PDB file of C-alpha atoms and ligand atoms in Angstrom:
ATOM      1  CA  MET B   3       9.884  -5.695  -2.102  1.00 40.00           C
ATOM      2  CA  THR B   4      11.777  -8.816  -3.190  1.00 44.00           C
ATOM      3  CA  HIS B   5      14.871 -10.138  -1.457  1.00 45.00           C
ATOM      4  CA  SER B   6      17.799 -11.930  -3.008  1.00 47.00           C
ATOM      5  CA  THR B   7      19.700 -14.620  -1.114  1.00 48.00           C
ATOM      6  CA  SER B   8      22.468 -12.071  -0.411  1.00 48.00           C
ATOM      7  CA  ASP B   9      20.030  -9.829   1.535  1.00 51.00           C
ATOM      8  CA  ARG B  10      19.742 -12.430   4.249  1.00 54.00           C
ATOM      9  CA  THR B  11      22.406 -13.508   6.699  1.00 59.00           C
ATOM     10  CA  ALA B  12      22.711 -17.229   7.559  1.00 61.00           C
ATOM     11  CA  ASP B  13      21.320 -16.810  11.076  1.00 75.00           C
ATOM     12  CA  GLN B  14      18.064 -15.246   9.908  1.00 80.00           C
ATOM     13  CA  PRO B  15      15.245 -17.760   9.420  1.00 86.00           C
ATOM     14  CA  VAL B  16      13.414 -17.766   6.085  1.00 86.00           C
ATOM     15  CA  THR B  17       9.767 -16.783   6.354  1.00 89.00           C
ATOM     16  CA  PRO B  18       7.597 -19.825   5.424  1.00 89.00           C
ATOM     17  CA  GLY B  19       6.469 -19.469   1.787  1.00 84.00           C
ATOM     18  CA  ASP B  20       9.216 -16.964   0.955  1.00 84.00           C
ATOM     19  CA  THR B  21      10.827 -19.280  -1.611  1.00 82.00           C
ATOM     20  CA  GLU B  22      12.661 -16.429  -3.382  1.00 85.00           C
ATOM     21  CA  SER B  23      15.066 -15.992  -0.489  1.00 87.00           C
ATOM     22  CA  ILE B  24      16.123 -19.685  -0.446  1.00 89.00           C
ATOM     23  CA  ASP B  25      19.504 -20.533  -1.981  1.00 93.00           C
ATOM     24  CA  PRO B  26      18.673 -22.048  -5.443  1.00 95.00           C
ATOM     25  CA  ALA B  27      20.761 -25.193  -4.771  1.00 96.00           C
ATOM     26  CA  VAL B  28      18.934 -25.728  -1.474  1.00 96.00           C
ATOM     27  CA  PHE B  29      15.597 -25.076  -3.178  1.00 95.00           C
ATOM     28  CA  ASP B  30      16.404 -27.688  -5.892  1.00 96.00           C
ATOM     29  CA  GLU B  31      17.316 -30.275  -3.232  1.00 97.00           C
ATOM     30  CA  LEU B  32      14.137 -29.480  -1.283  1.00 97.00           C
ATOM     31  CA  THR B  33      12.045 -29.820  -4.468  1.00 97.00           C
ATOM     32  CA  ARG B  34      13.688 -33.164  -5.332  1.00 98.00           C
ATOM     33  CA  LEU B  35      13.017 -34.537  -1.856  1.00 98.00           C
ATOM     34  CA  ARG B  36       9.429 -33.242  -1.886  1.00 98.00           C
ATOM     35  CA  GLU B  37       8.784 -34.971  -5.211  1.00 98.00           C
ATOM     36  CA  SER B  38       9.805 -38.268  -3.589  1.00 98.00           C
ATOM     37  CA  ILE B  39       7.634 -37.510  -0.557  1.00 98.00           C
ATOM     38  CA  ASP B  40       4.651 -36.874  -2.869  1.00 98.00           C
ATOM     39  CA  ASN B  41       5.269 -40.199  -4.664  1.00 98.00           C
ATOM     40  CA  ILE B  42       5.494 -42.041  -1.331  1.00 98.00           C
ATOM     41  CA  ASP B  43       2.295 -40.373  -0.067  1.00 98.00           C
ATOM     42  CA  ALA B  44       0.513 -41.442  -3.270  1.00 99.00           C
ATOM     43  CA  ALA B  45       1.754 -45.029  -2.781  1.00 99.00           C
ATOM     44  CA  VAL B  46       0.542 -45.010   0.842  1.00 98.00           C
ATOM     45  CA  VAL B  47      -2.924 -43.838  -0.272  1.00 98.00           C
ATOM     46  CA  HIS B  48      -3.114 -46.533  -2.968  1.00 98.00           C
ATOM     47  CA  MET B  49      -1.920 -49.248  -0.579  1.00 98.00           C
ATOM     48  CA  LEU B  50      -4.426 -48.166   2.052  1.00 98.00           C
ATOM     49  CA  ALA B  51      -7.208 -48.187  -0.548  1.00 98.00           C
ATOM     50  CA  GLU B  52      -6.298 -51.800  -1.445  1.00 98.00           C
ATOM     51  CA  ARG B  53      -6.146 -52.754   2.241  1.00 98.00           C
ATOM     52  CA  PHE B  54      -9.608 -51.275   2.861  1.00 98.00           C
ATOM     53  CA  LYS B  55     -10.982 -53.180  -0.180  1.00 98.00           C
ATOM     54  CA  CYS B  56      -9.802 -56.422   1.516  1.00 98.00           C
ATOM     55  CA  THR B  57     -11.059 -55.473   4.957  1.00 98.00           C
ATOM     56  CA  GLN B  58     -14.485 -54.536   3.512  1.00 98.00           C
ATOM     57  CA  GLN B  59     -14.701 -58.084   2.098  1.00 98.00           C
ATOM     58  CA  VAL B  60     -13.711 -59.472   5.500  1.00 98.00           C
ATOM     59  CA  GLY B  61     -16.471 -57.308   7.030  1.00 98.00           C
ATOM     60  CA  HIS B  62     -19.107 -58.790   4.712  1.00 98.00           C
ATOM     61  CA  LEU B  63     -17.825 -62.338   5.335  1.00 98.00           C
ATOM     62  CA  LYS B  64     -17.968 -61.809   9.098  1.00 98.00           C
ATOM     63  CA  ALA B  65     -21.442 -60.273   8.950  1.00 98.00           C
ATOM     64  CA  ALA B  66     -22.748 -63.161   6.785  1.00 98.00           C
ATOM     65  CA  HIS B  67     -21.405 -65.718   9.279  1.00 98.00           C
ATOM     66  CA  ARG B  68     -22.236 -63.734  12.435  1.00 97.00           C
ATOM     67  CA  LEU B  69     -18.581 -63.352  13.422  1.00 98.00           C
ATOM     68  CA  PRO B  70     -17.576 -60.431  15.685  1.00 98.00           C
ATOM     69  CA  PRO B  71     -16.197 -57.264  13.977  1.00 97.00           C
ATOM     70  CA  ALA B  72     -12.970 -57.262  16.031  1.00 98.00           C
ATOM     71  CA  ASP B  73     -10.429 -60.053  16.546  1.00 98.00           C
ATOM     72  CA  PRO B  74      -8.074 -58.922  19.349  1.00 98.00           C
ATOM     73  CA  ALA B  75      -5.860 -62.056  19.108  1.00 98.00           C
ATOM     74  CA  ARG B  76      -5.226 -61.443  15.402  1.00 98.00           C
ATOM     75  CA  GLU B  77      -4.523 -57.756  16.156  1.00 98.00           C
ATOM     76  CA  ALA B  78      -1.972 -58.708  18.830  1.00 98.00           C
ATOM     77  CA  ARG B  79      -0.141 -60.909  16.332  1.00 98.00           C
ATOM     78  CA  GLN B  80      -0.173 -58.148  13.725  1.00 98.00           C
ATOM     79  CA  ILE B  81       1.203 -55.609  16.202  1.00 98.00           C
ATOM     80  CA  THR B  82       4.031 -57.951  17.269  1.00 98.00           C
ATOM     81  CA  ARG B  83       4.913 -58.570  13.625  1.00 98.00           C
ATOM     82  CA  LEU B  84       4.717 -54.913  12.612  1.00 98.00           C
ATOM     83  CA  ARG B  85       6.841 -53.786  15.565  1.00 98.00           C
ATOM     84  CA  GLN B  86       9.535 -56.281  14.498  1.00 98.00           C
ATOM     85  CA  LEU B  87       9.359 -55.096  10.873  1.00 98.00           C
ATOM     86  CA  ALA B  88       9.568 -51.483  12.035  1.00 98.00           C
ATOM     87  CA  GLU B  89      12.630 -52.205  14.151  1.00 98.00           C
ATOM     88  CA  SER B  90      14.491 -53.826  11.269  1.00 98.00           C
ATOM     89  CA  ALA B  91      13.475 -50.925   9.001  1.00 98.00           C
ATOM     90  CA  LYS B  92      14.689 -48.377  11.599  1.00 98.00           C
ATOM     91  CA  LEU B  93      11.181 -47.005  12.056  1.00 98.00           C
ATOM     92  CA  ASP B  94       9.934 -46.213  15.559  1.00 98.00           C
ATOM     93  CA  PRO B  95       7.999 -49.387  16.603  1.00 98.00           C
ATOM     94  CA  GLY B  96       5.724 -47.282  18.819  1.00 98.00           C
ATOM     95  CA  PHE B  97       4.771 -45.191  15.830  1.00 98.00           C
ATOM     96  CA  ALA B  98       4.149 -48.332  13.726  1.00 98.00           C
ATOM     97  CA  GLU B  99       1.904 -49.716  16.475  1.00 98.00           C
ATOM     98  CA  LYS B 100      -0.063 -46.459  16.790  1.00 98.00           C
ATOM     99  CA  LEU B 101      -0.536 -46.299  13.024  1.00 98.00           C
ATOM    100  CA  LEU B 102      -1.771 -49.904  12.833  1.00 98.00           C
ATOM    101  CA  ASN B 103      -4.138 -49.377  15.761  1.00 98.00           C
ATOM    102  CA  PHE B 104      -5.497 -46.235  14.075  1.00 98.00           C
ATOM    103  CA  ILE B 105      -6.169 -48.132  10.845  1.00 98.00           C
ATOM    104  CA  ILE B 106      -7.657 -51.164  12.619  1.00 98.00           C
ATOM    105  CA  ALA B 107     -10.017 -48.945  14.648  1.00 98.00           C
ATOM    106  CA  GLU B 108     -11.388 -47.557  11.372  1.00 98.00           C
ATOM    107  CA  VAL B 109     -11.754 -51.090   9.943  1.00 98.00           C
ATOM    108  CA  ILE B 110     -13.681 -52.253  13.025  1.00 98.00           C
ATOM    109  CA  ARG B 111     -15.963 -49.216  12.706  1.00 98.00           C
ATOM    110  CA  HIS B 112     -16.663 -50.268   9.087  1.00 98.00           C
ATOM    111  CA  HIS B 113     -17.328 -53.863  10.180  1.00 98.00           C
ATOM    112  CA  GLU B 114     -19.782 -52.700  12.831  1.00 98.00           C
ATOM    113  CA  THR B 115     -21.607 -50.636  10.195  1.00 98.00           C
ATOM    114  CA  ILE B 116     -21.741 -53.635   7.815  1.00 98.00           C
ATOM    115  CA  ALA B 117     -23.030 -55.911  10.628  1.00 97.00           C
ATOM    116  CA  ARG B 118     -25.859 -53.438  11.395  1.00 97.00           C
ATOM    117  CA  SER B 119     -26.888 -53.070   7.741  1.00 95.00           C
TER     118      SER B 119
HETATM  119  C1  ISJ W  30      -9.735 -57.454   9.067  1.00 96.35           C
HETATM  120  C2  ISJ W  30     -10.127 -58.073  10.199  1.00 96.35           C
HETATM  121  O1  ISJ W  30     -10.920 -57.453  11.152  1.00 96.35           O
HETATM  122  C3  ISJ W  30     -10.392 -56.583  12.155  1.00 96.35           C
HETATM  123  C4  ISJ W  30      -9.413 -55.660  11.533  1.00 96.35           C
HETATM  124  C5  ISJ W  30      -8.100 -56.014  11.424  1.00 96.35           C
HETATM  125  C6  ISJ W  30      -7.187 -55.290  10.490  1.00 96.35           C
HETATM  126  O2  ISJ W  30      -7.556 -54.196  10.013  1.00 96.35           O
HETATM  127  O3  ISJ W  30      -6.085 -55.806  10.199  1.00 96.35           O
HETATM  128  C7  ISJ W  30      -7.607 -57.096  12.172  1.00 96.35           C
HETATM  129  C8  ISJ W  30      -8.383 -57.782  13.034  1.00 96.35           C
HETATM  130  C9  ISJ W  30      -9.822 -57.440  13.281  1.00 96.35           C
HETATM  131  O4  ISJ W  30      -9.948 -56.784  14.523  1.00 96.35           O
HETATM  132  C10 ISJ W  30      -9.782 -59.472  10.478  1.00 96.35           C
HETATM  133  O5  ISJ W  30     -10.352 -60.073  11.407  1.00 96.35           O
HETATM  134  O6  ISJ W  30      -8.917 -60.027   9.776  1.00 96.35           O
END
């Protein structure tokens, strides 16, 4: 059985996936916003891919010159800088720090693999 928007009162939540019962104007707005989210997610993936291309080169340079995979002093400077950028962009600095640490941990793992190879 299908439901029109008039079958549902405002206080009843819409079942996830039940797009037919969403007000068409709301659905259009949601679709527009989701298209932007998809574009942003694609940009993030492409930017991360470029970042990892650079960090792979750093990994090979470090391995060739017997430099350690991690550089905690550089990381500390990056975190300070990113927290400041996040603050001015009204992004949670704690979240920015966690994200950078997550990415750096993956980079260091790659550098350790390169150094062993
Ligand atoms: C890429 C480097 O190696 C590691 C990874 C970093 C990063 O992903 O930004 C930063 C510092 C290092 O711990 C580097 O030393 O520049």
